């Protein structure tokens, strides 16, 4: 089995390699190709990848290349983990929206739109080249904003599934709090990428006993602290929101906090420099502890499980993915991309039935999904008017004068990535 990782020079990659090594029985990879235009980073990470696999006795061959077409040729699956513009562009995404009193964040709001505009055309070009070189390959997208990028891939007819680590992180956290194995926890996870709620926490499977009320009663304070939301919010909702909901539920407080401290991009850039120095040590043959602070916890396990379900012959698996709505949420168009539990096999994901979504959540999902439709249109066709309409539609913006100011800043900071600008 051959897997290709586009963006293999990412500091995330050793986390992924560690997952391949530990879960070899789940996903028997024989060849792994790391693809990245940054040759120097690629050499460092490729060397560490070989040492991690050797330490754990994994027989897979690791190769590195800057040649995308050669790297994806013959691949069974291609994983996308891209950051167009690197941490420098992320720093801009987290900074200029604050000038308009809006959240500066790389996956939602104005910063998320900027990332989508930079990213979608590049991903679609990669996907077309994958289709030519390996027409049967699955594309697993971990590139943010996952919902919009996956929607672009699926609407272009690619064999693609979007993946995020929020659900698997919550599954692991809730299992630990309840004293259960992660495999015994099933989440009623419903919404859009980075806009989800856990409507149930079930023992054993989709039809199992719902433990959510007991979980909130016993551990509500700890869960609220992790989300950085008041306990009263959880009590009122009676469900567990994704931590990204804090940008909506506590917007003005978040803006104040962001304006008073260094950006996350600056923190990550410093961490990446330290990680790359560690990766260059020829004695290092395991992922360093510092990588846990980089983000992406359990990404490797989610990616391995998904690839195994898509490529294996062990029968379907149930996993949270980003895929076409196709009637699952009746208030959304069929071609919207949602994030829910799905049954996954070699034919792809099929969403499981979900509980009725309360208007408190369905309204926000509809609102953000409409924004994503406009954002994708802007990413595909360009134009200032399309950008301004997408921003005006976003619930974190929603005011004409603010949308105009954000549009000017977005275009000014992204000219080198947007030929039409």
Coordinates of C-alpha atoms in Angstrom, one line a residue:
X1 CA 0.0 0.0 0.0
X2 CA 1.4 3.4 -1.0
X3 CA 0.5 6.6 0.7
X4 CA 1.5 10.1 -0.3
X5 CA 1.6 13.1 2.0
X6 CA 1.4 16.5 0.3
X7 CA 2.8 18.9 2.7
X8 CA 5.1 16.3 4.0
X9 CA 7.6 19.0 5.2
X10 CA 5.1 20.0 7.9
X11 CA 6.2 19.8 11.5
X12 CA 3.0 17.7 12.0
X13 CA 4.4 14.9 9.9
X14 CA 6.2 13.0 12.6
X15 CA 2.9 12.7 14.5
X16 CA 1.5 11.1 11.4
X17 CA 4.5 8.8 11.0
X18 CA 4.3 7.7 14.6
X19 CA 0.6 6.7 14.0
X20 CA 1.6 4.7 10.9
X21 CA 4.3 2.9 12.9
X22 CA 2.1 2.1 16.0
X23 CA -1.0 1.1 14.0
X24 CA 0.7 -1.0 11.4
X25 CA -1.9 -3.8 11.9
X26 CA -4.7 -1.3 11.1
X27 CA -3.0 0.1 8.0
X28 CA -0.2 -2.0 6.4
X29 CA 1.7 0.8 4.6
X30 CA 4.6 -0.5 2.5
X31 CA 5.6 2.8 0.8
X32 CA 5.3 6.4 2.1
X33 CA 6.1 9.4 0.0
X34 CA 6.5 12.8 1.6
X35 CA 6.0 15.6 -0.9
X36 CA 6.9 19.3 -0.3
X37 CA 8.5 22.2 -2.2
X38 CA 10.6 23.0 0.8
X39 CA 13.5 20.6 0.1
X40 CA 15.5 21.5 3.2
X41 CA 12.6 20.8 5.6
X42 CA 11.6 17.7 3.7
X43 CA 15.1 16.3 4.2
X44 CA 15.0 16.8 7.9
X45 CA 11.5 15.3 8.3
X46 CA 12.2 12.4 5.9
X47 CA 15.2 11.4 8.0
X48 CA 13.3 11.5 11.2
X49 CA 10.4 9.5 9.6
X50 CA 12.8 6.7 8.6
X51 CA 14.3 6.7 12.1
X52 CA 10.8 6.5 13.8
X53 CA 9.8 3.6 11.6
X54 CA 13.1 1.8 12.1
X55 CA 12.9 2.2 15.9
X56 CA 9.5 0.5 15.8
X57 CA 10.5 -2.1 13.3
X58 CA 8.1 -1.0 10.6
X59 CA 9.2 -2.1 7.1
X60 CA 7.7 0.7 5.1
X61 CA 10.0 2.5 2.7
X62 CA 10.1 6.3 3.0
X63 CA 11.0 8.6 0.1
X64 CA 10.9 12.4 -0.3
X65 CA 10.3 14.5 -3.4
X66 CA 9.5 18.0 -4.5
X67 CA 7.9 16.5 -7.6
X68 CA 4.2 16.2 -7.0
X69 CA 3.3 14.2 -10.0
X70 CA 6.0 11.6 -9.4
X71 CA 5.2 11.5 -5.7
X72 CA 1.5 10.7 -6.1
X73 CA 1.8 8.3 -9.0
X74 CA 0.5 4.9 -8.0
X75 CA -0.7 6.1 -4.6
X76 CA -3.7 4.4 -3.0
X77 CA -4.4 7.5 -0.9
X78 CA -3.1 11.1 -0.8
X79 CA -3.2 13.1 2.4
X80 CA -3.3 16.9 2.1
X81 CA -1.9 19.0 4.9
X82 CA -1.0 22.3 3.3
X83 CA -0.5 25.8 4.6
X84 CA -0.3 28.2 1.6
X85 CA 1.9 31.1 2.7
X86 CA 3.1 29.4 5.8
X87 CA 3.0 30.8 9.3
X88 CA 3.7 34.3 7.9
X89 CA 0.3 34.3 6.1
X90 CA -1.3 32.8 9.2
X91 CA 0.1 35.7 11.3
X92 CA -1.6 38.1 8.9
X93 CA -4.9 36.2 9.1
X94 CA -4.8 36.5 12.9
X95 CA -3.9 40.2 12.9
X96 CA -5.6 42.4 10.4
X97 CA -9.2 41.4 11.3
X98 CA -8.6 42.8 14.8
X99 CA -8.2 46.2 13.2
X100 CA -12.0 46.0 12.4
X101 CA -13.0 44.6 15.8
X102 CA -13.3 41.1 14.5
X103 CA -11.8 37.7 15.6
X104 CA -8.5 37.0 13.9
X105 CA -8.4 33.3 13.3
X106 CA -7.1 31.1 10.5
X107 CA -10.2 28.9 10.0
X108 CA -13.2 31.1 10.7
X109 CA -14.2 34.7 10.1
X110 CA -12.3 37.0 7.8
X111 CA -8.9 35.2 8.4
X112 CA -10.6 31.9 7.5
X113 CA -11.9 33.3 4.3
X114 CA -8.4 34.6 3.4
X115 CA -7.0 31.1 4.0
X116 CA -9.8 29.6 1.8
X117 CA -9.0 32.0 -1.0
X118 CA -5.3 31.1 -1.0
X119 CA -5.9 27.4 -0.5
X120 CA -8.8 26.2 -2.7
X121 CA -7.2 26.8 -6.1
X122 CA -4.0 25.1 -5.0
X123 CA -5.8 22.1 -3.6
X124 CA -7.9 21.7 -6.8
X125 CA -4.8 21.8 -8.9
X126 CA -3.2 19.1 -6.8
X127 CA -6.4 17.0 -6.9
X128 CA -6.5 17.2 -10.7
X129 CA -2.9 16.0 -10.9
X130 CA -3.7 13.2 -8.5
X131 CA -6.6 12.2 -10.6
X132 CA -4.4 12.0 -13.7
X133 CA -1.6 10.1 -11.9
X134 CA -3.7 7.8 -9.7
X135 CA -7.4 7.9 -10.7
X136 CA -8.5 5.4 -8.0
X137 CA -6.7 7.2 -5.1
X138 CA -8.6 8.6 -2.2
X139 CA -7.8 12.2 -1.2
X140 CA -7.9 12.7 2.6
X141 CA -8.0 16.4 3.4
X142 CA -6.7 17.8 6.6
X143 CA -6.1 21.2 5.1
X144 CA -8.0 24.0 6.7
X145 CA -10.7 25.3 6.3
X146 CA -11.6 21.7 6.0
X147 CA -15.3 22.2 5.3
X148 CA -14.7 24.6 2.4
X149 CA -11.8 22.7 0.9
X150 CA -13.6 19.4 1.1
X151 CA -16.7 21.0 -0.5
X152 CA -14.5 22.3 -3.4
X153 CA -13.0 18.8 -3.9
X154 CA -16.3 17.0 -3.9
X155 CA -18.1 19.5 -6.1
X156 CA -15.2 19.0 -8.6
X157 CA -15.9 15.2 -8.6
X158 CA -12.9 14.0 -6.6
X159 CA -12.8 11.0 -4.4
X160 CA -12.3 13.0 -1.2
X161 CA -13.1 13.0 2.5
X162 CA -12.3 15.7 5.0
X163 CA -10.8 15.0 8.4
X164 CA -10.5 17.0 11.6
X165 CA -9.1 16.0 15.0
X166 CA -11.7 17.8 17.2
X167 CA -14.1 14.8 17.5
X168 CA -11.4 12.2 18.2
X169 CA -9.9 14.6 20.8
X170 CA -13.2 14.9 22.6
X171 CA -13.8 11.2 22.4
X172 CA -10.5 10.5 24.1
X173 CA -11.2 13.2 26.7
X174 CA -14.7 12.0 27.6
X175 CA -13.5 8.4 27.7
X176 CA -10.8 9.3 30.3
X177 CA -13.4 11.3 32.4
X178 CA -15.8 8.4 32.3
X179 CA -13.2 5.7 32.9
X180 CA -14.0 3.9 29.6
X181 CA -11.9 2.9 26.6
X182 CA -12.1 5.4 23.7
X183 CA -13.6 2.6 21.5
X184 CA -16.5 2.4 23.9
X185 CA -17.5 6.1 23.3
X186 CA -19.7 7.1 20.4
X187 CA -20.4 10.8 19.9
X188 CA -23.5 12.3 18.4
X189 CA -21.3 14.8 16.7
X190 CA -23.3 17.2 14.5
X191 CA -22.6 20.4 12.5
X192 CA -20.0 21.8 10.2
X193 CA -16.2 21.7 10.4
X194 CA -15.2 23.8 13.5
X195 CA -18.9 24.4 14.2
X196 CA -20.1 21.3 16.0
X197 CA -21.9 20.2 19.1
X198 CA -21.9 16.8 20.9
X199 CA -25.6 16.1 21.3
X200 CA -24.9 12.8 23.0
X201 CA -22.1 10.7 24.4
X202 CA -23.1 7.1 24.0
X203 CA -21.7 3.9 25.5
X204 CA -20.8 1.3 22.9
X205 CA -22.2 2.7 19.7
X206 CA -24.9 4.8 18.0
X207 CA -27.7 3.1 19.9
X208 CA -26.0 2.9 23.2
X209 CA -26.9 4.5 26.5
X210 CA -26.4 8.3 26.4
X211 CA -24.0 9.4 29.2
X212 CA -24.0 13.1 28.3
X213 CA -26.1 14.3 31.2
X214 CA -24.0 12.4 33.8
X215 CA -20.8 13.6 32.1
X216 CA -21.9 17.2 32.4
X217 CA -23.1 16.8 36.0
X218 CA -19.9 15.2 37.2
X219 CA -17.3 17.0 35.0
X220 CA -19.0 20.1 33.7
X221 CA -16.5 22.5 35.4
X222 CA -13.5 20.7 33.8
X223 CA -15.1 20.6 30.4
X224 CA -16.1 24.3 30.6
X225 CA -12.6 25.2 31.6
X226 CA -11.1 23.4 28.6
X227 CA -13.5 25.2 26.3
X228 CA -12.8 28.5 28.1
X229 CA -16.5 29.1 28.5
X230 CA -18.5 29.7 31.7
X231 CA -20.1 26.6 33.2
X232 CA -23.5 28.4 32.8
X233 CA -23.1 28.1 29.0
X234 CA -23.0 24.3 29.2
X235 CA -25.8 24.2 31.7
X236 CA -28.0 26.2 29.3
X237 CA -27.1 24.3 26.2
X238 CA -27.1 20.8 27.8
X239 CA -24.6 19.8 25.1
X240 CA -20.9 20.2 24.6
X241 CA -19.9 22.7 21.8
X242 CA -16.6 22.6 20.0
X243 CA -14.0 25.0 21.4
X244 CA -14.3 26.9 18.1
X245 CA -17.8 28.0 19.3
X246 CA -16.1 30.3 21.7
X247 CA -15.4 32.6 18.8
X248 CA -19.2 33.0 18.4
X249 CA -20.4 32.7 22.0
X250 CA -17.7 35.0 23.5
X251 CA -16.7 37.0 20.4
X252 CA -15.9 40.4 22.0
X253 CA -14.0 38.8 24.9
X254 CA -11.9 36.8 22.5
X255 CA -11.1 39.9 20.4
X256 CA -9.9 41.7 23.6
X257 CA -7.7 38.8 24.5
X258 CA -6.2 38.5 21.0
X259 CA -5.4 42.2 21.0
X260 CA -3.5 41.9 24.3
X261 CA -1.2 38.9 23.7
X262 CA 1.1 37.5 20.9
X263 CA -0.8 35.7 18.2
X264 CA -1.0 31.9 18.0
X265 CA 0.9 32.1 14.7
X266 CA 3.8 33.7 16.5
X267 CA 3.8 31.0 19.1
X268 CA 3.7 28.3 16.5
X269 CA 6.4 29.8 14.4
X270 CA 8.7 29.8 17.4
X271 CA 7.7 26.2 18.2
X272 CA 8.4 25.1 14.6
X273 CA 11.9 26.5 14.7
X274 CA 12.6 24.5 17.8
X275 CA 11.0 21.4 16.4
X276 CA 13.0 21.6 13.2
X277 CA 16.2 21.9 15.2
X278 CA 15.2 18.7 17.1
X279 CA 14.3 16.9 13.9
X280 CA 17.8 17.5 12.6
X281 CA 19.3 15.5 15.5
X282 CA 20.4 12.1 14.0
X283 CA 19.9 10.5 17.4
X284 CA 16.2 11.4 17.6
X285 CA 14.1 8.4 16.6
X286 CA 10.7 9.3 18.1
X287 CA 8.3 12.2 18.0
X288 CA 9.5 14.8 20.6
X289 CA 7.2 15.8 23.5
X290 CA 7.2 19.4 22.2
X291 CA 5.1 18.2 19.2
X292 CA 2.1 17.7 21.5
X293 CA 2.0 21.5 22.0
X294 CA 2.0 22.1 18.2
X295 CA -1.7 21.1 17.8
X296 CA -3.2 18.2 15.9
X297 CA -3.5 15.8 18.8
X298 CA -4.7 12.3 17.7
X299 CA -4.5 13.4 14.0
X300 CA -2.4 10.4 13.2
X301 CA -4.9 8.0 14.7
X302 CA -7.9 9.6 12.9
X303 CA -5.9 9.6 9.6
X304 CA -4.9 5.9 10.0
X305 CA -8.4 4.8 10.9
X306 CA -9.9 6.7 7.9
X307 CA -7.4 5.4 5.4
X308 CA -7.8 1.9 6.7
X309 CA -11.6 2.1 6.3
X310 CA -11.3 3.5 2.8
X311 CA -8.6 1.1 1.6
X312 CA -9.0 -2.0 3.8
X313 CA -11.1 -5.1 3.5
X314 CA -12.0 -5.4 7.1
X315 CA -15.6 -4.0 6.6
X316 CA -17.0 -0.6 7.4
X317 CA -15.9 1.6 10.2
X318 CA -17.7 4.5 11.9
X319 CA -15.8 7.7 12.1
X320 CA -16.5 11.5 12.2
X321 CA -15.7 12.9 8.8
X322 CA -16.5 15.8 6.5
X323 CA -18.7 14.7 3.6
X324 CA -21.7 15.7 1.5
X325 CA -24.9 16.4 3.5
X326 CA -27.1 14.5 1.0
X327 CA -30.2 15.0 3.1
X328 CA -28.7 14.2 6.5
X329 CA -29.5 17.7 7.8
X330 CA -32.7 18.5 5.9
X331 CA -32.4 22.2 6.3
X332 CA -29.1 22.3 4.3
X333 CA -28.6 21.7 0.5
X334 CA -27.5 18.2 -0.5
X335 CA -24.1 19.5 -1.7
X336 CA -23.2 21.2 1.6
X337 CA -20.4 19.5 3.5
X338 CA -21.2 18.6 7.0
X339 CA -19.2 17.0 9.9
X340 CA -20.9 14.0 11.4
X341 CA -20.4 10.3 12.2
X342 CA -20.4 8.3 9.0
X343 CA -20.1 4.6 8.1
X344 CA -16.9 4.4 5.9
X345 CA -15.8 1.7 3.6
X346 CA -14.2 1.4 0.2
X347 CA -17.1 3.2 -1.4
X348 CA -16.6 6.2 0.8
X349 CA -18.5 7.7 3.8
X350 CA -22.3 7.5 4.3
X351 CA -23.5 9.7 7.1
X352 CA -25.4 8.1 10.0
X353 CA -28.8 9.4 10.9
X354 CA -28.4 12.3 13.4
X355 CA -30.7 13.7 16.1
X356 CA -32.9 16.6 15.2
X357 CA -30.8 19.7 15.5
X358 CA -32.4 22.3 17.8
X359 CA -33.0 25.8 16.1
X360 CA -30.4 27.2 18.4
X361 CA -27.8 25.2 16.5
X362 CA -29.5 24.7 13.2
X363 CA -29.8 28.5 12.7
X364 CA -26.1 29.0 13.1
X365 CA -25.2 26.0 10.9
X366 CA -27.5 27.3 8.1
X367 CA -25.9 30.8 8.5
X368 CA -22.3 29.5 8.3
X369 CA -23.1 27.0 5.5
X370 CA -24.5 29.9 3.4
X371 CA -21.2 31.8 4.1
X372 CA -19.2 28.7 3.0
X373 CA -21.1 28.6 -0.3
X374 CA -20.2 32.3 -1.0
X375 CA -16.6 31.7 0.2
X376 CA -16.2 28.9 -2.2
X377 CA -17.6 31.0 -5.0
X378 CA -15.1 33.7 -4.2
X379 CA -12.3 31.2 -4.1
X380 CA -13.2 29.7 -7.5
X381 CA -14.0 32.9 -9.4
X382 CA -12.3 35.7 -7.5
X383 CA -13.5 39.3 -7.5
X384 CA -13.8 41.9 -4.7
X385 CA -17.6 41.8 -4.8
X386 CA -17.6 38.1 -4.1
X387 CA -15.2 38.5 -1.2
X388 CA -17.3 41.3 0.3
X389 CA -20.5 39.3 0.0
X390 CA -18.9 36.3 1.7
X391 CA -17.7 38.5 4.6
X392 CA -21.1 40.2 4.9
X393 CA -22.8 36.8 5.1
X394 CA -20.5 35.6 7.9
X395 CA -22.1 35.7 11.4
X396 CA -18.9 37.0 12.9
X397 CA -19.0 40.0 10.5
X398 CA -22.5 40.8 9.3
X399 CA -22.2 44.6 9.1
X400 CA -21.7 46.4 5.8
X401 CA -19.1 48.8 6.9
X402 CA -17.1 46.2 8.7
X403 CA -17.2 43.8 5.7
X404 CA -15.9 46.6 3.5
X405 CA -13.0 47.3 5.8
X406 CA -12.2 43.7 6.1
X407 CA -12.4 43.2 2.3
X408 CA -9.8 46.0 1.7
X409 CA -7.4 44.5 4.3
X410 CA -7.9 40.9 3.0
X411 CA -7.0 41.9 -0.5
X412 CA -4.1 44.1 0.5
X413 CA -2.5 41.3 2.6
X414 CA -3.0 38.5 0.0
X415 CA -2.2 40.1 -3.3
X416 CA 0.7 37.7 -3.9
X417 CA -1.5 34.7 -3.6
X418 CA -4.6 36.0 -5.5
X419 CA -3.7 36.7 -9.2
X420 CA -7.1 38.4 -9.8
X421 CA -6.4 40.8 -6.9

